Tab-separated table of C-alpha atoms in Angstrom:
chain	number	residue	atom	x	y	z
Q	275	MET	CA	-6.163	11.614	39.979
Q	276	THR	CA	-9.841	10.764	39.662
Q	277	ARG	CA	-10.312	7.392	38.030
Q	278	PRO	CA	-13.115	6.792	35.546
Q	279	THR	CA	-16.012	4.424	35.626
Q	280	ARG	CA	-15.090	2.479	32.488
Q	281	ARG	CA	-12.103	0.369	31.504
Q	282	TRP	CA	-11.417	-1.237	28.110
Q	283	THR	CA	-9.137	-4.250	27.762
Q	284	ALA	CA	-8.021	-6.403	24.885
Q	285	LEU	CA	-9.444	-9.500	26.597
Q	286	GLY	CA	-13.073	-10.427	26.202
Q	287	MET	CA	-13.749	-7.809	23.553
Q	288	VAL	CA	-16.060	-8.860	20.723
Q	289	LEU	CA	-15.367	-7.473	17.273
Q	290	ALA	CA	-18.222	-7.611	14.763
Q	291	THR	CA	-16.774	-7.468	11.268
Q	292	ALA	CA	-17.659	-8.214	7.685
Q	293	ALA	CA	-14.927	-10.037	5.788
Q	294	LEU	CA	-14.747	-9.728	2.034
Q	295	THR	CA	-13.887	-12.548	-0.303
Q	296	SER	CA	-14.428	-13.169	-3.982
Q	297	CYS	CA	-14.839	-16.236	-6.153
Q	298	THR	CA	-13.081	-15.757	-9.446
Q	299	THR	CA	-11.239	-13.003	-11.239
Q	300	GLY	CA	-11.455	-11.372	-14.609
Q	301	SER	CA	-7.688	-10.811	-14.639
Q	302	GLU	CA	-5.538	-12.297	-17.381
Q	303	GLY	CA	-2.796	-14.681	-16.262
Q	304	ALA	CA	-1.845	-15.949	-12.822
Q	305	ALA	CA	-1.933	-13.445	-9.973
Q	306	ASP	CA	1.137	-12.777	-7.817
Q	307	THR	CA	-0.354	-13.744	-4.459
Q	308	SER	CA	2.567	-12.421	-2.404
Q	309	ARG	CA	1.676	-8.789	-2.984
Q	310	VAL	CA	-1.159	-6.353	-3.544
Q	311	ARG	CA	-0.854	-3.628	-6.164
Q	312	VAL	CA	-2.942	-0.585	-5.261
Q	313	ALA	CA	-3.884	2.336	-7.500
Q	314	VAL	CA	-3.983	5.863	-6.073
Q	315	THR	CA	-5.021	8.867	-8.125
Q	316	ALA	CA	-2.572	11.327	-6.537
Q	317	ASP	CA	0.699	11.515	-4.649
Q	318	ALA	CA	0.990	11.796	-0.911
Q	319	THR	CA	1.883	15.197	0.533
Q	320	SER	CA	3.825	13.853	3.543
Q	321	PHE	CA	5.144	10.598	5.011
Q	322	ASP	CA	4.902	12.181	8.458
Q	323	PRO	CA	1.553	10.948	9.849
Q	324	ALA	CA	1.054	14.082	11.953
Q	325	ARG	CA	1.333	16.274	8.856
Q	326	GLY	CA	-0.892	14.259	6.526
Q	327	ASN	CA	-3.716	16.040	4.715
Q	328	VAL	CA	-4.969	13.837	1.856
Q	329	ALA	CA	-6.143	10.256	1.295
Q	330	ALA	CA	-2.760	8.855	0.216
Q	331	ASP	CA	-1.128	10.333	3.340
Q	332	TYR	CA	-3.635	8.528	5.550
Q	333	GLN	CA	-3.174	5.208	3.737
Q	334	PHE	CA	0.611	5.335	4.019
Q	335	ALA	CA	0.397	6.286	7.710
Q	336	ARG	CA	-1.918	3.351	8.463
Q	337	LEU	CA	0.656	0.931	7.070
Q	338	THR	CA	3.734	2.322	8.796
Q	339	HIS	CA	2.588	3.817	12.106
Q	340	ASP	CA	0.000	2.165	14.358
Q	341	THR	CA	-2.164	4.180	16.756
Q	342	LEU	CA	-2.802	3.769	20.464
Q	343	VAL	CA	-6.451	2.910	19.843
Q	344	ARG	CA	-8.564	2.058	16.816
Q	345	SER	CA	-12.217	2.275	15.822
Q	346	ASN	CA	-13.788	-1.042	14.864
Q	347	PRO	CA	-16.539	-1.578	12.251
Q	348	GLU	CA	-19.171	-0.997	14.941
Q	349	GLY	CA	-17.725	2.432	15.758
Q	350	GLU	CA	-16.327	1.309	19.124
Q	351	THR	CA	-12.898	2.366	20.351
Q	352	VAL	CA	-10.742	-0.745	20.741
Q	353	PRO	CA	-7.100	-1.500	21.666
Q	354	GLY	CA	-4.240	-0.735	19.322
Q	355	LEU	CA	-0.741	-0.121	20.690
Q	356	ALA	CA	-2.474	0.382	24.026
Q	357	ALA	CA	-3.769	-2.831	25.583
Q	358	SER	CA	-6.094	-0.921	27.887
Q	359	TRP	CA	-6.872	2.530	29.203
Q	360	GLU	CA	-8.632	4.354	32.001
Q	361	GLU	CA	-10.435	7.564	31.207
Q	362	SER	CA	-12.027	10.572	32.834
Q	363	PRO	CA	-13.381	13.723	31.153
Q	364	THR	CA	-9.951	15.374	31.303
Q	365	GLU	CA	-7.462	12.505	31.484
Q	366	VAL	CA	-6.663	9.145	29.939
Q	367	GLU	CA	-3.989	6.730	31.148
Q	368	PHE	CA	-2.913	4.175	28.547
Q	369	THR	CA	-1.244	0.881	29.415
Q	370	LEU	CA	0.861	-0.186	26.455
Q	371	ARG	CA	0.675	-3.582	24.819
Q	372	GLU	CA	3.675	-5.788	25.616
Q	373	GLY	CA	6.023	-7.048	22.927
Q	374	VAL	CA	5.656	-4.176	20.448
Q	375	THR	CA	8.837	-3.205	18.628
Q	376	CYS	CA	9.760	-0.406	16.287
Q	377	SER	CA	10.709	-1.267	12.734
Q	378	ASP	CA	14.396	-0.707	13.603
Q	379	GLY	CA	14.189	-3.514	16.177
Q	380	THR	CA	14.045	-1.420	19.341
Q	381	ALA	CA	11.332	-2.081	21.904
Q	382	LEU	CA	8.500	0.439	22.009
Q	383	ASP	CA	8.429	2.030	25.459
Q	384	ALA	CA	6.269	4.611	27.174
Q	385	ASP	CA	8.822	7.402	26.731
Q	386	THR	CA	8.808	6.907	22.950
Q	387	VAL	CA	5.005	7.018	22.818
Q	388	ALA	CA	4.895	10.112	25.012
Q	389	ALA	CA	7.440	11.833	22.761
Q	390	ALA	CA	5.327	11.001	19.700
Q	391	LEU	CA	2.216	12.484	21.337
Q	392	GLU	CA	4.138	15.598	22.379
Q	393	TYR	CA	5.312	15.953	18.782
Q	394	LEU	CA	1.690	15.680	17.569
Q	395	ALA	CA	0.566	18.268	20.131
Q	396	SER	CA	3.391	20.741	19.511
Q	397	PRO	CA	2.498	23.946	17.612
Q	398	ASP	CA	5.893	23.654	15.921
Q	399	THR	CA	4.782	20.453	14.192
Q	400	GLY	CA	1.833	22.210	12.608
Q	401	SER	CA	-0.418	19.148	12.513
Q	402	SER	CA	-3.887	19.918	11.229
Q	403	ILE	CA	-5.501	17.619	13.816
Q	404	THR	CA	-3.834	18.810	17.023
Q	405	GLY	CA	-6.860	20.782	18.217
Q	406	ASN	CA	-9.188	18.034	17.011
Q	407	VAL	CA	-7.386	15.497	19.228
Q	408	PHE	CA	-6.461	17.464	22.350
Q	409	GLY	CA	-8.995	20.283	22.373
Q	410	PRO	CA	-8.212	23.864	23.402
Q	411	GLY	CA	-4.982	24.494	25.236
Q	412	GLU	CA	-1.857	22.382	25.495
Q	413	PRO	CA	-2.080	18.849	26.926
Q	414	GLU	CA	0.259	17.549	29.589
Q	415	ILE	CA	1.760	14.222	28.560
Q	416	SER	CA	3.710	12.035	30.954
Q	417	SER	CA	5.092	8.500	30.903
Q	418	ASP	CA	6.125	5.758	33.295
Q	419	THR	CA	8.455	3.397	31.466
Q	420	ASP	CA	8.591	0.834	34.274
Q	421	ALA	CA	4.785	0.610	34.426
Q	422	GLY	CA	4.398	0.886	30.641
Q	423	THR	CA	1.885	3.718	30.933
Q	424	VAL	CA	1.351	7.032	29.171
Q	425	THR	CA	-0.980	9.673	30.611
Q	426	VAL	CA	-2.617	12.500	28.644
Q	427	THR	CA	-4.070	15.290	30.773
Q	428	LEU	CA	-6.194	17.965	29.090
Q	429	GLU	CA	-6.789	21.558	30.156
Q	430	SER	CA	-10.559	21.044	29.896
Q	431	PRO	CA	-12.978	18.191	29.101
Q	432	TRP	CA	-12.712	17.118	25.469
Q	433	SER	CA	-14.789	14.263	24.089
Q	434	GLY	CA	-12.677	13.947	20.945
Q	435	LEU	CA	-9.489	12.611	22.531
Q	436	LEU	CA	-9.964	8.872	21.966
Q	437	PRO	CA	-11.539	9.229	18.483
Q	438	GLY	CA	-8.763	11.638	17.577
Q	439	LEU	CA	-6.043	9.261	18.742
Q	440	SER	CA	-7.547	6.520	16.557
Q	441	SER	CA	-7.045	8.556	13.372
Q	442	ALA	CA	-4.226	7.764	10.968
Q	443	GLN	CA	-2.622	11.156	11.651
Q	444	ALA	CA	-2.120	10.104	15.280
Q	445	GLY	CA	0.084	7.176	14.254
Q	446	ILE	CA	3.000	6.581	16.625
Q	447	PRO	CA	6.464	6.878	15.049
Q	448	CYS	CA	9.595	5.870	16.957
Q	449	THR	CA	11.357	9.171	16.307
Q	450	THR	CA	10.370	12.814	16.344
Q	451	ASP	CA	13.025	13.935	13.877
Q	452	PRO	CA	11.034	15.959	11.302
Q	453	GLU	CA	13.488	15.274	8.472
Q	454	GLU	CA	13.498	11.531	9.108
Q	455	LEU	CA	9.707	11.471	9.279
Q	456	ALA	CA	9.348	13.515	6.099
Q	457	SER	CA	11.665	11.161	4.202
Q	458	GLY	CA	9.503	8.109	4.908
Q	459	GLY	CA	12.444	6.319	6.506
Q	460	ALA	CA	11.500	6.900	10.127
Q	461	PRO	CA	11.172	3.739	12.244
Q	462	GLY	CA	7.519	3.061	12.900
Q	463	THR	CA	5.146	0.802	14.796
Q	464	GLY	CA	3.038	-0.429	11.875
Q	465	ALA	CA	3.091	-3.624	9.853
Q	466	TYR	CA	5.064	-2.177	6.932
Q	467	THR	CA	8.110	-0.101	6.097
Q	468	LEU	CA	8.594	2.063	3.027
Q	469	THR	CA	11.237	0.298	0.923
Q	470	ASP	CA	10.966	2.131	-2.398
Q	471	SER	CA	9.730	5.626	-3.217
Q	472	GLN	CA	9.419	7.144	-6.686
Q	473	ARG	CA	7.448	10.347	-6.390
Q	474	GLY	CA	4.641	10.626	-8.890
Q	475	SER	CA	5.052	6.992	-9.893
Q	476	GLU	CA	5.263	4.180	-7.343
Q	477	TYR	CA	5.662	3.448	-3.632
Q	478	THR	CA	6.446	0.012	-2.185
Q	479	PHE	CA	5.843	-1.056	1.401
Q	480	SER	CA	7.318	-4.314	2.738
Q	481	LEU	CA	5.932	-6.427	5.580
Q	482	ARG	CA	7.862	-6.629	8.833
Q	483	GLU	CA	8.663	-10.205	9.848
Q	484	ASP	CA	8.151	-9.485	13.544
Q	485	TYR	CA	4.753	-7.777	13.319
Q	486	ASP	CA	1.985	-9.610	15.214
Q	487	TRP	CA	-0.107	-7.030	17.090
Q	488	ALA	CA	-2.697	-5.984	14.519
Q	489	PRO	CA	-6.256	-5.432	15.850
Q	490	ASP	CA	-8.484	-8.403	15.080
Q	491	PHE	CA	-10.983	-6.932	12.653
Q	492	GLY	CA	-11.901	-10.384	11.362
Q	493	THR	CA	-10.255	-10.259	7.958
Q	494	ARG	CA	-9.492	-13.701	6.509
Q	495	GLY	CA	-6.098	-14.434	4.978
Q	496	SER	CA	-2.469	-13.425	5.463
Q	497	PHE	CA	-0.630	-10.138	5.235
Q	498	PRO	CA	0.730	-9.345	1.757
Q	499	GLU	CA	4.514	-9.458	1.673
Q	500	THR	CA	4.479	-6.171	-0.216
Q	501	ILE	CA	1.917	-3.494	-0.996
Q	502	THR	CA	2.780	-1.361	-4.004
Q	503	PHE	CA	0.978	1.904	-4.701
Q	504	GLN	CA	0.948	3.086	-8.292
Q	505	VAL	CA	0.032	6.720	-8.980
Q	506	ILE	CA	-2.496	6.712	-11.840
Q	507	GLU	CA	-4.555	9.871	-12.169
Q	508	ASN	CA	-7.210	8.606	-14.590
Q	509	GLU	CA	-9.801	6.159	-13.208
Q	510	SER	CA	-10.469	4.654	-16.637
Q	511	THR	CA	-6.788	3.790	-16.889
Q	512	VAL	CA	-6.963	2.215	-13.449
Q	513	ALA	CA	-9.964	0.128	-14.541
Q	514	ASN	CA	-8.144	-1.004	-17.673
Q	515	GLN	CA	-5.186	-2.135	-15.608
Q	516	MET	CA	-7.420	-3.992	-13.154
Q	517	GLU	CA	-9.057	-5.860	-16.005
Q	518	THR	CA	-5.644	-6.956	-17.316
Q	519	GLY	CA	-4.344	-7.976	-13.884
Q	520	GLN	CA	-1.858	-5.141	-13.407
Q	521	ILE	CA	-3.754	-3.691	-10.413
Q	522	ASP	CA	-5.300	-5.747	-7.593
Q	523	TYR	CA	-7.114	-3.119	-5.539
Q	524	ALA	CA	-8.522	0.317	-6.325
Q	525	ALA	CA	-11.160	2.797	-5.255
Q	526	PHE	CA	-13.447	4.418	-7.830
Q	527	THR	CA	-15.566	7.546	-7.518
Q	528	GLY	CA	-16.813	7.541	-11.111
Q	529	ALA	CA	-18.695	5.198	-13.423
Q	530	ASP	CA	-15.761	2.869	-14.124
Q	531	SER	CA	-16.611	0.722	-11.104
Q	532	ALA	CA	-19.628	-0.562	-13.080
Q	533	ARG	CA	-17.225	-2.423	-15.362
Q	534	PHE	CA	-16.554	-5.006	-12.643
Q	535	ASP	CA	-18.954	-7.903	-12.189
Q	536	PRO	CA	-19.414	-8.686	-8.466
Q	537	GLY	CA	-19.373	-12.329	-9.471
Q	538	GLU	CA	-15.810	-11.972	-10.726
Q	539	TYR	CA	-14.429	-9.313	-8.399
Q	540	THR	CA	-15.132	-8.165	-4.866
Q	541	VAL	CA	-16.975	-4.861	-5.153
Q	542	VAL	CA	-17.955	-2.795	-2.101
Q	543	SER	CA	-19.670	0.583	-2.319
Q	544	ARG	CA	-20.178	3.023	0.536
Q	545	PRO	CA	-20.996	6.741	0.853
Q	546	THR	CA	-17.531	7.936	1.778
Q	547	VAL	CA	-16.862	11.428	0.432
Q	548	PHE	CA	-19.040	14.295	1.641
Q	549	MET	CA	-18.990	17.345	-0.590
Q	550	PHE	CA	-19.822	20.959	0.220
Q	551	LEU	CA	-18.609	24.430	-0.722
Q	552	VAL	CA	-16.211	26.281	1.556
Q	553	PHE	CA	-14.999	29.861	1.153
Q	554	ASN	CA	-11.738	31.602	1.836
Q	555	GLU	CA	-13.028	34.130	4.359
Q	556	ARG	CA	-9.758	35.989	4.895
Q	557	GLU	CA	-9.844	39.792	4.706
Q	558	GLY	CA	-9.949	41.072	1.156
Q	559	ARG	CA	-11.372	37.838	-0.272
Q	560	PRO	CA	-14.889	37.709	-1.818
Q	561	GLY	CA	-15.840	35.014	0.702
Q	562	ALA	CA	-15.343	37.433	3.578
Q	563	ASP	CA	-18.583	39.132	2.434
Q	564	PRO	CA	-21.661	37.237	3.711
Q	565	ARG	CA	-23.668	38.551	0.745
Q	566	VAL	CA	-21.266	36.842	-1.664
Q	567	ARG	CA	-21.449	33.572	0.247
Q	568	GLU	CA	-25.250	33.665	0.141
Q	569	ALA	CA	-25.231	34.504	-3.573
Q	570	VAL	CA	-22.955	31.556	-4.278
Q	571	ALA	CA	-25.321	29.316	-2.304
Q	572	ARG	CA	-28.222	30.592	-4.441
Q	573	SER	CA	-26.284	29.881	-7.638
Q	574	VAL	CA	-25.785	26.139	-7.200
Q	575	GLU	CA	-28.386	23.373	-7.327
Q	576	PRO	CA	-27.294	20.408	-5.157
Q	577	ASP	CA	-29.276	17.935	-7.236
Q	578	ALA	CA	-27.591	19.134	-10.434
Q	579	PHE	CA	-24.221	18.882	-8.706
Q	580	ARG	CA	-24.989	15.298	-7.691
Q	581	ASN	CA	-25.975	14.424	-11.245
Q	582	ALA	CA	-22.738	15.886	-12.567
Q	583	VAL	CA	-20.630	13.876	-10.141
Q	584	THR	CA	-22.465	10.620	-9.496
Q	585	SER	CA	-25.373	10.423	-11.960
Q	586	GLU	CA	-27.850	10.393	-9.050
Q	587	ALA	CA	-25.930	7.735	-7.109
Q	588	GLY	CA	-25.051	10.047	-4.214
Q	589	THR	CA	-27.244	11.346	-1.399
Q	590	LEU	CA	-28.122	15.017	-1.025
Q	591	LEU	CA	-26.780	16.543	2.187
Q	592	ASN	CA	-28.591	18.870	4.572
Q	593	THR	CA	-25.392	19.556	6.493
Q	594	VAL	CA	-21.732	18.648	6.081
Q	595	VAL	CA	-22.230	15.007	7.127
Q	596	PRO	CA	-24.923	12.420	6.324
Q	597	ALA	CA	-28.173	12.386	8.260
Q	598	ASP	CA	-27.276	9.143	10.064
Q	599	PHE	CA	-24.215	10.657	11.779
Q	600	ARG	CA	-24.864	11.247	15.473
Q	601	CYS	CA	-26.184	14.788	16.125
Q	602	ALA	CA	-26.422	15.644	12.414
Q	603	LEU	CA	-28.905	18.448	11.720
Q	604	ASP	CA	-31.258	16.942	9.157
Q	605	ASP	CA	-33.432	19.938	8.276
Q	606	ALA	CA	-33.675	20.821	4.590
Q	607	SER	CA	-35.595	24.003	5.412
Q	608	LEU	CA	-32.339	25.571	6.646
Q	609	LEU	CA	-30.775	25.300	3.197
Q	610	THR	CA	-30.737	28.336	0.909
Q	611	GLU	CA	-33.057	28.023	-2.086
Q	612	THR	CA	-31.450	28.154	-5.508
Q	613	ASP	CA	-32.167	31.491	-7.210
Q	614	PRO	CA	-29.586	32.410	-9.897
Q	615	ASP	CA	-31.418	35.646	-10.750
Q	616	ALA	CA	-31.119	36.898	-7.193
Q	617	ALA	CA	-27.506	35.785	-7.092
Q	618	ALA	CA	-26.681	37.708	-10.267
Q	619	GLY	CA	-27.313	41.010	-8.544
Q	620	ILE	CA	-24.437	40.298	-6.173
Q	621	LEU	CA	-22.013	38.210	-8.260
Q	622	GLY	CA	-22.074	40.282	-11.454
Q	623	ASP	CA	-18.840	42.133	-10.627
Q	624	VAL	CA	-17.141	39.454	-8.539
Q	625	GLU	CA	-13.947	37.708	-9.607
Q	626	MET	CA	-13.315	34.384	-7.886
Q	627	SER	CA	-10.734	31.613	-8.022
Q	628	LEU	CA	-12.232	28.134	-7.740
Q	629	VAL	CA	-9.693	25.426	-6.880
Q	630	GLY	CA	-10.806	21.804	-6.501
Q	631	THR	CA	-9.458	18.280	-6.493
Q	632	ASN	CA	-9.808	16.195	-9.650
Q	633	ALA	CA	-9.667	12.983	-7.591
Q	634	ILE	CA	-13.482	12.857	-7.427
Q	635	ALA	CA	-15.022	11.918	-10.788
Q	636	GLY	CA	-12.284	13.784	-12.603
Q	637	GLY	CA	-13.339	17.113	-11.121
Q	638	SER	CA	-16.763	17.147	-12.807
Q	639	GLY	CA	-18.331	18.695	-9.701
Q	640	ASN	CA	-15.864	21.578	-9.831
Q	641	GLU	CA	-16.800	22.188	-13.451
Q	642	TYR	CA	-20.506	22.247	-12.559
Q	643	VAL	CA	-19.904	24.837	-9.828
Q	644	ARG	CA	-17.834	26.963	-12.228
Q	645	ALA	CA	-20.642	26.892	-14.823
Q	646	ALA	CA	-23.323	27.698	-12.227
Q	647	LEU	CA	-21.405	30.681	-10.858
Q	648	ALA	CA	-20.582	31.920	-14.362
Q	649	GLU	CA	-24.263	31.742	-15.271
Q	650	ALA	CA	-24.996	33.931	-12.266
Q	651	GLY	CA	-22.547	36.490	-13.608
Q	652	ALA	CA	-19.390	35.785	-11.596
Q	653	GLN	CA	-16.013	35.785	-13.312
Q	654	ILE	CA	-14.644	32.377	-12.338
Q	655	ASP	CA	-11.162	30.992	-12.811
Q	656	LEU	CA	-11.278	27.209	-12.301
Q	657	ARG	CA	-8.235	25.086	-11.499
Q	658	ASN	CA	-8.825	21.324	-11.358
Q	659	VAL	CA	-5.722	20.032	-9.562
Q	660	ASP	CA	-4.535	16.673	-8.271
Q	661	ASN	CA	-5.337	15.749	-4.694
Q	662	ALA	CA	-1.841	16.407	-3.361
Q	663	THR	CA	-1.783	19.924	-4.831
Q	664	TRP	CA	-5.287	20.605	-3.526
Q	665	GLY	CA	-4.245	19.403	-0.074
Q	666	THR	CA	-1.277	21.771	-0.048
Q	667	GLU	CA	-2.867	24.826	-1.658
Q	668	VAL	CA	-6.349	24.685	-0.147
Q	669	LEU	CA	-6.309	22.532	2.993
Q	670	GLY	CA	-2.821	23.742	3.832
Q	671	ALA	CA	-3.854	27.331	2.982
Q	672	GLU	CA	-0.697	27.879	0.943
Q	673	GLY	CA	-2.382	28.729	-2.370
Q	674	ASP	CA	-4.445	31.460	-4.004
Q	675	TRP	CA	-8.111	30.431	-3.862
Q	676	ASP	CA	-11.549	31.866	-3.039
Q	677	VAL	CA	-13.903	28.890	-3.060
Q	678	THR	CA	-13.446	25.130	-3.127
Q	679	VAL	CA	-15.594	22.035	-3.402
Q	680	MET	CA	-14.621	20.320	-0.178
Q	681	ALA	CA	-14.317	16.544	-0.522
Q	682	ALA	CA	-14.343	15.455	3.116
Q	683	LEU	CA	-13.394	11.977	4.263
Q	684	ASN	CA	-14.896	11.182	7.651
Q	685	PRO	CA	-14.885	7.524	8.719
Q	686	SER	CA	-15.614	8.378	12.361
Q	687	GLY	CA	-19.411	8.626	12.172
Q	688	THR	CA	-19.196	11.834	14.220
Q	689	LEU	CA	-19.302	15.533	13.385
Q	690	THR	CA	-15.958	16.354	14.984
Q	691	PRO	CA	-13.473	15.787	12.124
Q	692	THR	CA	-15.548	17.674	9.553
Q	693	MET	CA	-16.726	20.552	11.717
Q	694	SER	CA	-13.182	21.108	12.974
Q	695	LEU	CA	-12.344	22.159	9.408
Q	696	LEU	CA	-14.584	25.201	9.895
Q	697	THR	CA	-13.539	26.534	13.281
Q	698	GLY	CA	-10.474	27.343	15.316
Q	699	PRO	CA	-7.183	28.753	14.057
Q	700	PRO	CA	-6.197	28.481	10.385
Q	701	PRO	CA	-3.183	26.465	9.235
Q	702	PRO	CA	-0.497	25.918	10.321
Q	703	ASP	CA	-1.892	26.246	13.845
Q	704	GLY	CA	-5.232	24.541	13.159
Q	705	ARG	CA	-7.531	22.966	10.565
Q	706	ASN	CA	-9.699	25.984	9.699
Q	707	PHE	CA	-8.316	26.251	6.168
Q	708	GLY	CA	-10.863	28.860	5.068
Q	709	ALA	CA	-10.335	31.064	8.156
Q	710	VAL	CA	-14.078	30.794	8.828
Q	711	ASP	CA	-15.219	33.365	11.393
Q	712	SER	CA	-18.511	32.344	12.986
Q	713	PRO	CA	-18.934	32.947	16.739
Q	714	GLY	CA	-22.046	30.759	16.840
Q	715	LEU	CA	-20.321	27.877	15.105
Q	716	THR	CA	-17.278	28.193	17.366
Q	717	GLU	CA	-19.337	28.364	20.553
Q	718	GLY	CA	-21.418	25.336	19.549
Q	719	PHE	CA	-18.347	23.333	18.588
Q	720	GLN	CA	-16.538	24.078	21.830
Q	721	SER	CA	-19.632	23.338	23.928
Q	722	ALA	CA	-20.183	20.009	22.156
Q	723	MET	CA	-16.589	18.918	22.635
Q	724	SER	CA	-16.446	19.998	26.273
Q	725	SER	CA	-19.625	18.238	27.372
Q	726	VAL	CA	-19.777	14.643	28.582
Q	727	ASP	CA	-23.591	14.534	28.367
Q	728	THR	CA	-24.791	13.156	25.016
Q	729	GLY	CA	-27.964	15.276	25.029
Q	730	GLU	CA	-26.014	18.456	25.677
Q	731	GLN	CA	-23.514	17.466	22.998
Q	732	CYS	CA	-26.197	17.074	20.343
Q	733	ALA	CA	-27.891	20.355	21.287
Q	734	ALA	CA	-24.571	22.176	20.958
Q	735	TRP	CA	-23.724	20.434	17.681
Q	736	GLN	CA	-27.048	21.476	16.217
Q	737	ASP	CA	-26.478	25.083	17.292
Q	738	ALA	CA	-23.096	24.974	15.535
Q	739	GLN	CA	-24.618	23.599	12.348
Q	740	ARG	CA	-27.387	26.213	12.318
Q	741	ALA	CA	-24.806	28.980	12.620
Q	742	MET	CA	-22.800	27.412	9.822
Q	743	LEU	CA	-25.792	27.206	7.483
Q	744	GLU	CA	-27.301	30.584	8.374
Q	745	GLY	CA	-23.951	32.292	7.754
Q	746	HIS	CA	-23.380	30.306	4.540
Q	747	HIS	CA	-19.957	29.284	5.806
Q	748	ALA	CA	-20.516	25.938	4.109
Q	749	VAL	CA	-22.969	25.021	1.351
Q	750	PRO	CA	-23.987	21.326	1.536
Q	751	LEU	CA	-24.069	19.432	-1.767
Q	752	SER	CA	-24.045	15.618	-1.827
Q	753	SER	CA	-22.225	12.501	-0.791
Q	754	VAL	CA	-20.206	10.432	-3.209
Q	755	ASP	CA	-20.196	6.653	-3.101
Q	756	VAL	CA	-16.734	5.167	-3.357
Q	757	SER	CA	-16.513	1.666	-4.820
Q	758	TRP	CA	-13.607	-0.542	-3.788
Q	759	VAL	CA	-12.774	-3.278	-6.257
Q	760	MET	CA	-10.533	-6.227	-5.343
Q	761	ALA	CA	-9.040	-9.061	-7.341
Q	762	GLU	CA	-9.607	-12.721	-6.546
Q	763	HIS	CA	-6.725	-13.156	-4.120
Q	764	VAL	CA	-7.426	-10.010	-2.067
Q	765	SER	CA	-9.749	-9.526	0.909
Q	766	ALA	CA	-10.349	-6.768	3.453
Q	767	THR	CA	-12.693	-5.635	6.218
Q	768	VAL	CA	-15.666	-3.403	5.509
Q	769	PHE	CA	-16.179	-0.412	7.783
Q	770	PRO	CA	-19.278	1.840	7.684
Q	771	THR	CA	-17.558	4.278	5.342
Q	772	GLY	CA	-15.507	1.807	3.341
Q	773	VAL	CA	-12.490	-0.463	3.289
Q	774	GLU	CA	-9.557	0.076	5.641
Q	775	ILE	CA	-6.172	-0.208	3.875
Q	776	SER	CA	-4.475	-1.852	6.865
Q	777	THR	CA	-6.874	-4.806	6.661
Q	778	LEU	CA	-5.780	-5.864	3.145
Q	779	ARG	CA	-4.970	-9.566	3.132
Q	780	ILE	CA	-4.063	-12.342	0.690
Q	781	THR	CA	-6.746	-15.029	0.713
Q	782	ASP	CA	-5.707	-18.646	1.072
C-alpha cells in the first residue's frame, strides 16, 4: 500500500474557535442550568444517522453517534473517533482513539467501526450520502482489531472521503440492525442517548457519564445533563416561549430573531440556508422539458424572492452555493433574465405541483414562487409542508411533485454536498432527488471529485456549474441567514455556517 505524504494526529493540533457567552437573560424566573431546551420546527424523519435527510435528523445524529473525523471552525479535518489517519488518493487508514465505549458499555473496536462504514456504503441501506462519501463504485473496508485500525479503499480517487466522513450522516453506531437504529435505541458513540421520544412533541437526550472524547472546539462550560427538543412549528410561538424562559436555544429564519436584544441573549447570525429551484426531471413530468425549466427561470425574480423570505437580509446567489465557497462560479451573466411575458408562451398550458418546506420563514418563498408562476400562466398547486414531510416526499423522492424550493444546508464550505443533490442515481440509490440528467454536470462533478489537483478541481467544478445553469437544472435564488438565540446559561461554538448542536454547553 502506498503511504501518503501527510499525517494528522490529535497531538499538537491547534483549534481556532469562537466561544459564545452572554451576560444576562430576558427570561422570567430562574433557569434550570442542568439542561438545555431546544426548539425545532419539524420532526425528524429517522434516528438512523445514515438515513437522515433533514435538519432534525442531523442534530439528533450529532448527539448520539460520533464520526471518525470532524471539521473544525477553520474548515480543517480534525480527529474524532479516529486519533489519526494516513491518506492517499484512493485509501485512508484510520487509527482509532483509545478508551472509546459504546453507550451500552462495550468497548468500541475496529470491527464495529468497519461494520458501521459497510452499513453506510451498502446499497441496501439506501443512505443519501453513500456516493458523496465513497465516490463511484463500492469501497473495500477492512479492520485490524489488534492494531485498532480501519482501512477504506476506494475504486478510484475521491476527494470527498474525509469531508463526507465528517458529516452527521456518517456517525458511527455500535450496531447495524436497521430496526434498532430506526427506533433510536441503538447503542452509539456520541455524548447522549435518546431517553424519551414523543413523535410530534418532544425528544429528550441524556448525557452519558463515561463520555470524555469530544473534539476540543473551545466551547466554555459543561455538558448539559439533558437536551430536550420540543417540536414547535411556528417561529413566533418559539420566540414567545424563549422570552418566558420555556426554551433556551432556538434557530430563527424569520423576523422573530429581532425580538432578542444581544445584550440580554446570545444572538449569532450566519448565512446558512441556500435556496434554489429544482425540478422533477423524470419522464412525463413538466421539468423533463428544458423549455419549461427555462420558462420557470424567466418567471421568478431572485431579488423579489429574497424580499419575500428575508426582507433583503439574504444574499443573492449566482450558483447553488455562496460566492466565497471554494470553486464557486460567481458569474451573474450566466443567470437567466426574468421575462414573465416570454415565460407565458410556454407555461400557459402547464400544470405543476410545487411542494416546499415551511421551515424557512413559514414557507413565504414557496408562496412567492407560486404567485410568480401563476402570473406567467402556469396552473400551480402549492403544498407548504413541514420539513419532515418535505424530506420524505421531495428529498426522498416518495411524493408527487414537479418543482421545489430547495433549502440546502451545507456547512462544509465546499460544492460537494450541494452539487451531489443534482447528479448521480436518484433515491434510494443516490441523492439526485430530481433525477437530473445533465451529462456536462455529471462529467464535471466526477472530474472534480477524482482529481487531487486543486486547479483541476476548480476547473471541473466550474464546468459542472455552467452545465447546471445553462440547462436550467437549478435556478439560484438567495441565501437565508439563520439566527441562533441562546439564553444566559447556554454557550456554543460558532462555525462559518452557524452553531453546532454538539457544542452546546452550560456556562459556569
